[in-house]
mmCIF file of C-alpha atoms in Angstrom:
data_model
loop_
_atom_site.group_PDB
_atom_site.id
_atom_site.type_symbol
_atom_site.label_atom_id
_atom_site.label_comp_id
_atom_site.label_asym_id
_atom_site.label_seq_id
_atom_site.Cartn_x
_atom_site.Cartn_y
_atom_site.Cartn_z
ATOM 1 C CA MET A 1 -18.843 1.219 -19.452
ATOM 2 C CA ASP A 2 -22.040 -0.698 -21.685
ATOM 3 C CA HIS A 3 -24.372 0.831 -23.953
ATOM 4 C CA PHE A 4 -27.676 1.039 -21.261
ATOM 5 C CA ALA A 5 -25.335 2.441 -18.612
ATOM 6 C CA ARG A 6 -23.989 5.124 -20.346
ATOM 7 C CA LEU A 7 -27.586 6.282 -21.086
ATOM 8 C CA GLY A 8 -28.361 6.051 -17.690
ATOM 9 C CA LEU A 9 -31.357 3.680 -18.496
ATOM 10 C CA PRO A 10 -32.320 0.279 -17.613
ATOM 11 C CA ALA A 11 -30.877 -2.798 -19.214
ATOM 12 C CA ALA A 12 -34.049 -4.027 -20.703
ATOM 13 C CA LEU A 13 -35.079 -5.741 -23.875
ATOM 14 C CA ASP A 14 -38.030 -3.130 -23.783
ATOM 15 C CA LEU A 15 -36.977 0.428 -24.230
ATOM 16 C CA GLU A 16 -39.799 3.153 -25.001
ATOM 17 C CA PRO A 17 -38.310 4.898 -27.741
ATOM 18 C CA ALA A 18 -39.037 8.492 -26.570
ATOM 19 C CA SER A 19 -36.740 7.769 -22.699
ATOM 20 C CA LEU A 20 -34.448 6.603 -25.247
ATOM 21 C CA ASP A 21 -33.991 9.563 -27.322
ATOM 22 C CA ARG A 22 -34.415 12.114 -24.323
ATOM 23 C CA ALA A 23 -31.612 10.865 -22.473
ATOM 24 C CA TYR A 24 -29.537 10.994 -26.108
ATOM 25 C CA PHE A 25 -29.820 14.244 -26.894
ATOM 26 C CA ALA A 26 -29.111 15.523 -23.101
ATOM 27 C CA LEU A 27 -26.335 14.075 -23.011
ATOM 28 C CA GLN A 28 -25.052 14.885 -26.454
ATOM 29 C CA ARG A 29 -25.866 18.212 -25.594
ATOM 30 C CA GLN A 30 -23.631 17.629 -22.181
ATOM 31 C CA TRP A 31 -20.590 16.811 -24.381
ATOM 32 C CA HIS A 32 -21.149 18.539 -27.508
ATOM 33 C CA PRO A 33 -17.555 19.660 -28.598
ATOM 34 C CA ASP A 34 -18.710 23.520 -28.842
ATOM 35 C CA ARG A 35 -19.225 23.257 -25.342
ATOM 36 C CA PHE A 36 -15.235 22.058 -24.871
ATOM 37 C CA VAL A 37 -13.588 25.157 -27.356
ATOM 38 C CA ALA A 38 -12.030 26.819 -24.910
ATOM 39 C CA LYS A 39 -11.160 24.529 -22.965
ATOM 40 C CA PRO A 40 -7.466 22.133 -22.113
ATOM 41 C CA ALA A 41 -7.277 19.520 -24.599
ATOM 42 C CA ALA A 42 -7.378 16.701 -22.569
ATOM 43 C CA GLU A 43 -10.831 18.006 -22.061
ATOM 44 C CA ARG A 44 -11.474 18.245 -25.489
ATOM 45 C CA ALA A 45 -10.470 14.670 -26.087
ATOM 46 C CA ARG A 46 -12.858 13.883 -23.268
ATOM 47 C CA ALA A 47 -15.509 15.180 -25.107
ATOM 48 C CA SER A 48 -15.032 13.857 -27.880
ATOM 49 C CA ALA A 49 -14.888 10.450 -26.639
ATOM 50 C CA GLU A 50 -17.459 10.747 -24.846
ATOM 51 C CA ALA A 51 -19.846 11.821 -27.623
ATOM 52 C CA ALA A 52 -18.234 9.693 -29.603
ATOM 53 C CA ALA A 53 -19.225 6.550 -28.075
ATOM 54 C CA LEU A 54 -23.020 7.860 -27.202
ATOM 55 C CA ASN A 55 -23.399 7.977 -31.005
ATOM 56 C CA ASP A 56 -22.273 3.965 -30.871
ATOM 57 C CA ALA A 57 -25.005 3.655 -27.933
ATOM 58 C CA TYR A 58 -27.463 5.332 -29.440
ATOM 59 C CA ARG A 59 -26.894 3.417 -32.922
ATOM 60 C CA THR A 60 -26.992 0.209 -31.242
ATOM 61 C CA LEU A 61 -29.986 0.180 -28.450
ATOM 62 C CA LYS A 62 -32.085 2.613 -31.551
ATOM 63 C CA ASP A 63 -32.947 -0.778 -33.583
ATOM 64 C CA PRO A 64 -35.179 -3.635 -31.433
ATOM 65 C CA LEU A 65 -33.107 -6.390 -33.255
ATOM 66 C CA SER A 66 -29.361 -4.795 -32.708
ATOM 67 C CA ARG A 67 -30.591 -3.857 -28.761
ATOM 68 C CA ALA A 68 -31.733 -7.399 -28.253
ATOM 69 C CA VAL A 69 -28.155 -8.875 -29.669
ATOM 70 C CA TYR A 70 -26.283 -5.865 -27.567
ATOM 71 C CA LEU A 71 -28.408 -7.095 -24.303
ATOM 72 C CA ALA A 72 -27.924 -11.021 -25.272
ATOM 73 C CA GLU A 73 -24.190 -10.618 -25.430
ATOM 74 C CA LEU A 74 -24.019 -9.037 -22.231
ATOM 75 C CA LYS A 75 -25.485 -11.873 -20.740
ATOM 76 C CA GLY A 76 -23.323 -14.525 -21.570
ATOM 77 C CA VAL A 77 -24.886 -15.458 -24.906
ATOM 78 C CA GLU A 78 -22.048 -16.400 -28.094
ATOM 79 C CA MET A 79 -23.232 -14.441 -31.066
ATOM 80 C CA PRO A 80 -21.349 -15.454 -34.175
ATOM 81 C CA GLY A 81 -19.458 -12.414 -35.747
ATOM 82 C CA ASP A 82 -18.104 -10.986 -39.064
ATOM 83 C CA GLY A 83 -16.926 -13.991 -40.587
ATOM 84 C CA LYS A 84 -18.612 -17.409 -38.521
ATOM 85 C CA THR A 85 -20.440 -19.319 -39.918
ATOM 86 C CA ILE A 86 -23.039 -21.611 -38.614
ATOM 87 C CA ASP A 87 -25.042 -24.611 -40.270
ATOM 88 C CA ASP A 88 -27.960 -24.743 -38.367
ATOM 89 C CA PRO A 89 -30.232 -26.972 -40.806
ATOM 90 C CA GLU A 90 -33.773 -25.898 -39.911
ATOM 91 C CA LEU A 91 -32.740 -22.229 -39.522
ATOM 92 C CA LEU A 92 -30.787 -22.407 -43.191
ATOM 93 C CA MET A 93 -33.841 -24.336 -45.413
ATOM 94 C CA GLU A 94 -36.326 -21.961 -43.953
ATOM 95 C CA ALA A 95 -34.236 -18.426 -44.659
ATOM 96 C CA MET A 96 -33.099 -20.449 -48.267
ATOM 97 C CA GLU A 97 -36.988 -21.169 -49.365
ATOM 98 C CA ALA A 98 -37.943 -17.537 -48.057
ATOM 99 C CA ARG A 99 -35.365 -16.033 -50.095
ATOM 100 C CA GLU A 100 -35.903 -18.425 -53.106
ATOM 101 C CA GLU A 101 -39.398 -17.101 -53.291
ATOM 102 C CA LEU A 102 -38.945 -13.672 -53.313
ATOM 103 C CA HIS A 103 -36.640 -14.299 -56.289
ATOM 104 C CA ASP A 104 -39.531 -16.073 -57.794
ATOM 105 C CA ALA A 105 -42.210 -12.900 -56.812
ATOM 106 C CA GLY A 106 -42.612 -11.367 -60.149
ATOM 107 C CA SER A 107 -44.415 -8.090 -59.360
ATOM 108 C CA THR A 108 -44.686 -5.580 -56.138
ATOM 109 C CA GLN A 109 -47.802 -7.551 -54.866
ATOM 110 C CA ALA A 110 -45.891 -10.210 -54.829
ATOM 111 C CA VAL A 111 -43.034 -8.845 -53.027
ATOM 112 C CA ASP A 112 -45.050 -7.035 -50.706
ATOM 113 C CA ALA A 113 -46.864 -9.909 -49.769
ATOM 114 C CA LEU A 114 -44.172 -11.537 -48.986
ATOM 115 C CA ALA A 115 -42.530 -8.957 -46.893
ATOM 116 C CA ALA A 116 -45.669 -8.267 -44.768
ATOM 117 C CA LYS A 117 -45.301 -11.788 -43.474
ATOM 118 C CA VAL A 118 -41.907 -11.376 -42.623
ATOM 119 C CA ARG A 119 -42.504 -8.054 -40.838
ATOM 120 C CA ALA A 120 -45.665 -9.560 -38.835
ATOM 121 C CA ASP A 121 -43.168 -12.795 -37.558
ATOM 122 C CA MET A 122 -40.227 -10.533 -37.153
ATOM 123 C CA LYS A 123 -42.586 -8.742 -34.848
ATOM 124 C CA ALA A 124 -44.003 -11.814 -32.984
ATOM 125 C CA SER A 125 -40.464 -13.296 -32.480
ATOM 126 C CA LEU A 126 -39.207 -9.652 -30.962
ATOM 127 C CA SER A 127 -41.916 -9.908 -28.794
ATOM 128 C CA GLY A 128 -41.342 -13.387 -27.799
ATOM 129 C CA LEU A 129 -37.690 -12.571 -26.537
ATOM 130 C CA GLY A 130 -38.964 -11.513 -23.239
ATOM 131 C CA SER A 131 -40.180 -14.643 -22.081
ATOM 132 C CA LEU A 132 -36.649 -16.629 -23.210
ATOM 133 C CA PHE A 133 -34.753 -13.553 -21.713
ATOM 134 C CA LEU A 134 -36.563 -13.911 -18.660
ATOM 135 C CA ALA A 135 -35.915 -18.104 -18.334
ATOM 136 C CA GLY A 136 -31.764 -16.953 -18.953
ATOM 137 C CA ASP A 137 -32.449 -19.251 -21.905
ATOM 138 C CA LYS A 138 -29.132 -18.701 -23.665
ATOM 139 C CA PRO A 139 -29.819 -21.580 -26.923
ATOM 140 C CA ALA A 140 -33.245 -20.410 -27.209
ATOM 141 C CA ILE A 141 -32.614 -17.035 -27.212
ATOM 142 C CA ARG A 142 -29.328 -17.850 -29.639
ATOM 143 C CA LYS A 143 -31.249 -19.112 -32.519
ATOM 144 C CA ALA A 144 -34.384 -16.711 -32.166
ATOM 145 C CA LEU A 145 -31.922 -14.321 -32.086
ATOM 146 C CA LEU A 146 -30.034 -15.518 -35.766
ATOM 147 C CA ARG A 147 -33.391 -15.910 -37.063
ATOM 148 C CA LEU A 148 -33.940 -12.948 -36.352
ATOM 149 C CA ARG A 149 -31.199 -11.868 -38.255
ATOM 150 C CA TYR A 150 -32.470 -13.535 -41.485
ATOM 151 C CA LEU A 151 -35.770 -12.024 -41.639
ATOM 152 C CA ASP A 152 -34.239 -8.536 -41.216
ATOM 153 C CA LYS A 153 -31.863 -10.072 -44.179
ATOM 154 C CA PHE A 154 -35.250 -10.883 -45.803
ATOM 155 C CA ALA A 155 -36.546 -7.474 -44.810
ATOM 156 C CA GLU A 156 -33.981 -5.769 -46.195
ATOM 157 C CA GLU A 157 -33.680 -7.709 -49.863
ATOM 158 C CA ALA A 158 -37.242 -7.517 -49.852
ATOM 159 C CA ARG A 159 -37.152 -3.565 -50.065
ATOM 160 C CA ALA A 160 -34.504 -4.200 -53.088
ATOM 161 C CA ARG A 161 -36.325 -6.034 -55.038
ATOM 162 C CA ARG A 162 -39.063 -4.305 -55.145
ATOM 163 C CA MET A 163 -37.381 -1.463 -56.197
ATOM 164 C CA ASN A 164 -35.898 -3.886 -59.242
ATOM 165 C CA LEU A 165 -39.523 -4.401 -59.912
ATOM 166 C CA GLU A 166 -41.077 -0.446 -60.180
ATOM 167 C CA ARG A 167 -37.964 0.458 -61.894
ATOM 168 C CA SER A 168 -38.504 -2.138 -64.482
ATOM 169 C CA THR A 169 -41.778 -1.989 -64.829
ATOM 170 C CA ALA A 170 -42.127 2.262 -64.731
ATOM 171 C CA MET B 1 -13.030 -1.263 -54.598
ATOM 172 C CA ALA B 2 -12.021 -3.270 -57.977
ATOM 173 C CA TYR B 3 -12.860 -6.127 -58.015
ATOM 174 C CA SER B 4 -10.726 -9.176 -60.443
ATOM 175 C CA GLU B 5 -12.140 -10.282 -63.618
ATOM 176 C CA LYS B 6 -11.815 -13.901 -62.467
ATOM 177 C CA LEU B 7 -14.470 -12.918 -59.872
ATOM 178 C CA ILE B 8 -16.865 -10.835 -62.274
ATOM 179 C CA ASP B 9 -16.917 -13.457 -64.441
ATOM 180 C CA HIS B 10 -17.814 -16.096 -61.574
ATOM 181 C CA TYR B 11 -20.522 -13.172 -60.103
ATOM 182 C CA GLU B 12 -21.340 -12.765 -64.019
ATOM 183 C CA ASN B 13 -21.661 -15.986 -65.350
ATOM 184 C CA PRO B 14 -21.836 -18.725 -62.086
ATOM 185 C CA ARG B 15 -20.469 -22.370 -63.605
ATOM 186 C CA ASN B 16 -22.808 -24.770 -61.788
ATOM 187 C CA ILE B 17 -25.701 -23.022 -60.353
ATOM 188 C CA GLY B 18 -28.846 -25.961 -59.580
ATOM 189 C CA SER B 19 -30.216 -27.997 -57.157
ATOM 190 C CA LEU B 20 -29.225 -31.705 -56.919
ATOM 191 C CA ASP B 21 -31.526 -34.488 -55.499
ATOM 192 C CA LYS B 22 -30.462 -34.137 -51.755
ATOM 193 C CA ASN B 23 -32.531 -37.123 -51.142
ATOM 194 C CA SER B 24 -30.507 -39.494 -53.455
ATOM 195 C CA GLU B 25 -27.706 -41.512 -51.474
ATOM 196 C CA ASP B 26 -24.870 -40.202 -53.556
ATOM 197 C CA VAL B 27 -25.164 -36.876 -52.967
ATOM 198 C CA GLY B 28 -23.982 -34.774 -50.390
ATOM 199 C CA THR B 29 -25.720 -31.148 -49.655
ATOM 200 C CA GLY B 30 -24.233 -28.519 -47.326
ATOM 201 C CA LEU B 31 -26.138 -26.055 -46.331
ATOM 202 C CA VAL B 32 -24.183 -23.082 -43.982
ATOM 203 C CA GLY B 33 -24.557 -19.334 -43.614
ATOM 204 C CA ALA B 34 -23.371 -16.459 -42.403
ATOM 205 C CA PRO B 35 -25.794 -15.129 -39.519
ATOM 206 C CA ALA B 36 -23.971 -11.639 -39.600
ATOM 207 C CA CYS B 37 -24.416 -10.914 -43.423
ATOM 208 C CA GLY B 38 -27.343 -12.992 -43.860
ATOM 209 C CA ASP B 39 -25.664 -15.296 -46.232
ATOM 210 C CA VAL B 40 -26.778 -18.306 -47.432
ATOM 211 C CA MET B 41 -24.850 -20.778 -49.434
ATOM 212 C CA LYS B 42 -26.084 -24.770 -50.158
ATOM 213 C CA LEU B 43 -23.080 -26.281 -52.020
ATOM 214 C CA GLN B 44 -23.884 -30.198 -53.469
ATOM 215 C CA ILE B 45 -22.059 -33.040 -54.811
ATOM 216 C CA LYS B 46 -22.967 -36.102 -56.624
ATOM 217 C CA VAL B 47 -19.841 -38.843 -56.345
ATOM 218 C CA GLY B 48 -20.194 -42.084 -58.541
ATOM 219 C CA ALA B 49 -19.017 -44.680 -58.073
ATOM 220 C CA ASP B 50 -14.844 -44.524 -59.102
ATOM 221 C CA GLY B 51 -15.516 -41.955 -55.288
ATOM 222 C CA LEU B 52 -14.781 -39.002 -57.982
ATOM 223 C CA ILE B 53 -17.322 -36.195 -57.720
ATOM 224 C CA GLU B 54 -18.944 -36.099 -60.816
ATOM 225 C CA ASP B 55 -21.089 -33.046 -59.995
ATOM 226 C CA ALA B 56 -21.532 -29.966 -58.136
ATOM 227 C CA LYS B 57 -24.029 -28.045 -57.589
ATOM 228 C CA PHE B 58 -24.658 -24.614 -55.311
ATOM 229 C CA LYS B 59 -27.205 -21.762 -54.786
ATOM 230 C CA THR B 60 -26.394 -18.261 -52.461
ATOM 231 C CA PHE B 61 -27.877 -15.606 -51.894
ATOM 232 C CA GLY B 62 -25.520 -13.064 -50.974
ATOM 233 C CA CYS B 63 -23.012 -11.205 -52.248
ATOM 234 C CA GLY B 64 -21.176 -11.120 -55.601
ATOM 235 C CA SER B 65 -17.938 -12.560 -53.416
ATOM 236 C CA ALA B 66 -19.854 -15.232 -51.433
ATOM 237 C CA ILE B 67 -22.072 -16.439 -55.688
ATOM 238 C CA ALA B 68 -18.028 -16.037 -57.005
ATOM 239 C CA SER B 69 -16.120 -18.064 -54.298
ATOM 240 C CA SER B 70 -19.239 -21.275 -54.068
ATOM 241 C CA SER B 71 -19.246 -21.139 -58.265
ATOM 242 C CA LEU B 72 -15.389 -21.792 -57.962
ATOM 243 C CA VAL B 73 -15.815 -24.180 -55.790
ATOM 244 C CA THR B 74 -17.741 -25.773 -57.339
ATOM 245 C CA GLU B 75 -16.084 -26.303 -60.550
ATOM 246 C CA TRP B 76 -12.752 -27.195 -58.996
ATOM 247 C CA VAL B 77 -14.339 -30.397 -56.712
ATOM 248 C CA LYS B 78 -15.384 -31.793 -60.200
ATOM 249 C CA GLY B 79 -13.492 -34.736 -60.899
ATOM 250 C CA LYS B 80 -11.481 -35.028 -57.505
ATOM 251 C CA THR B 81 -12.265 -37.291 -54.633
ATOM 252 C CA ILE B 82 -13.852 -36.019 -51.949
ATOM 253 C CA ASP B 83 -10.881 -36.365 -50.112
ATOM 254 C CA GLU B 84 -9.061 -33.775 -52.416
ATOM 255 C CA ALA B 85 -12.062 -32.161 -52.528
ATOM 256 C CA GLU B 86 -12.014 -31.638 -48.457
ATOM 257 C CA THR B 87 -7.731 -29.756 -49.157
ATOM 258 C CA ILE B 88 -9.571 -26.578 -50.582
ATOM 259 C CA LYS B 89 -8.706 -23.801 -48.444
ATOM 260 C CA ASN B 90 -10.514 -20.645 -47.873
ATOM 261 C CA THR B 91 -7.111 -18.950 -48.517
ATOM 262 C CA ASP B 92 -6.610 -20.798 -52.202
ATOM 263 C CA ILE B 93 -10.552 -18.855 -52.827
ATOM 264 C CA ALA B 94 -9.681 -15.925 -51.873
ATOM 265 C CA LYS B 95 -6.495 -15.749 -53.362
ATOM 266 C CA HIS B 96 -7.921 -17.456 -56.726
ATOM 267 C CA LEU B 97 -10.669 -14.280 -56.865
ATOM 268 C CA ALA B 98 -8.082 -11.829 -55.360
ATOM 269 C CA LEU B 99 -10.827 -11.385 -52.619
ATOM 270 C CA PRO B 100 -10.650 -7.771 -50.923
ATOM 271 C CA PRO B 101 -9.729 -8.700 -47.036
ATOM 272 C CA VAL B 102 -13.246 -7.276 -46.241
ATOM 273 C CA LYS B 103 -15.164 -10.018 -48.279
ATOM 274 C CA ILE B 104 -12.350 -12.953 -47.207
ATOM 275 C CA HIS B 105 -15.350 -14.179 -44.921
ATOM 276 C CA CYS B 106 -17.086 -15.037 -48.125
ATOM 277 C CA SER B 107 -14.908 -17.543 -48.893
ATOM 278 C CA VAL B 108 -14.705 -18.953 -45.307
ATOM 279 C CA LEU B 109 -18.422 -19.622 -46.448
ATOM 280 C CA ALA B 110 -17.401 -21.621 -49.492
ATOM 281 C CA GLU B 111 -14.942 -23.877 -47.393
ATOM 282 C CA ASP B 112 -17.515 -24.426 -44.503
ATOM 283 C CA ALA B 113 -19.996 -25.098 -47.327
ATOM 284 C CA ILE B 114 -17.756 -28.155 -49.565
ATOM 285 C CA LYS B 115 -16.672 -29.284 -46.373
ATOM 286 C CA ALA B 116 -20.253 -29.886 -44.368
ATOM 287 C CA ALA B 117 -21.364 -31.867 -48.338
ATOM 288 C CA ILE B 118 -18.417 -34.137 -47.555
ATOM 289 C CA ALA B 119 -19.870 -34.424 -43.954
ATOM 290 C CA ASP B 120 -22.991 -35.500 -45.029
ATOM 291 C CA TYR B 121 -22.114 -37.530 -48.045
ATOM 292 C CA ARG B 122 -20.160 -39.732 -45.326
ATOM 293 C CA ALA B 123 -22.983 -39.685 -42.982
ATOM 294 C CA LYS B 124 -24.997 -40.624 -45.979
ATOM 295 C CA THR B 125 -22.669 -43.786 -47.127
ATOM 296 C CA LYS B 126 -22.355 -44.985 -43.435
ATOM 297 C CA LYS B 127 -25.694 -45.227 -42.967
ATOM 298 C CA ALA B 128 -25.991 -47.706 -45.770
ATOM 299 C CA GLU B 129 -22.909 -49.807 -45.168
#
């Protein structure tokens, strides 16, 4: 069963956070281990397996990027897993230059400006995914998601860089 | 997690950080990335008239193991022919640095980067012929 089906939700890119939360918490109550303490071992095991699968589904679907990657994989888009490398020069050059810029940013203001630009870029790219999924354009979906992964990593590094700068000026 | 001394040394004192002119005819550039962890690695070689790699530089944005792996590779390839450099295996890198199993993929990145740099150099020299 895929994560969407497990939560009784349509397999879609856009998901209302409130309906995801509702579906998750209702099912989480249904399979809560506390309700199975007096039940036979087989049922207890089933409940804890269901609860774990629910957590996994919720974690994957809650974040828009991880949800998009998951949905793409369901649709047969092959994403490079752990330890797999890519050599797309355009994408990697962009990522490299962005990281150099971040590395050179000497103030929290400079880091914030870069981070804001990347957040806007991510938002636009995520909303642009819809039409790619509609068209079923797998190479374009893959490329957009790989780029988003790098933008996401940049945002993470920008937060770390900001903390370092704050610490050194404090 | 305990890291080996060699790994820490390469991480704290990385060799050959920097860039070579990627437009130069005798420079091969390899740019590779591991999207799952968001790492990006650039490795460049400069090949002399005698066919030996006379200089190598790298720039890596990634974890300590990725930085150490690329630093080590730039050190290893200097003075080698490109055919010799091409035989470097990620397992050699991982063994030398005693990379923990979860970091083996960083050595894969470094192997792919040197291979990509060699391929770029070969493509350039072929065009020039």
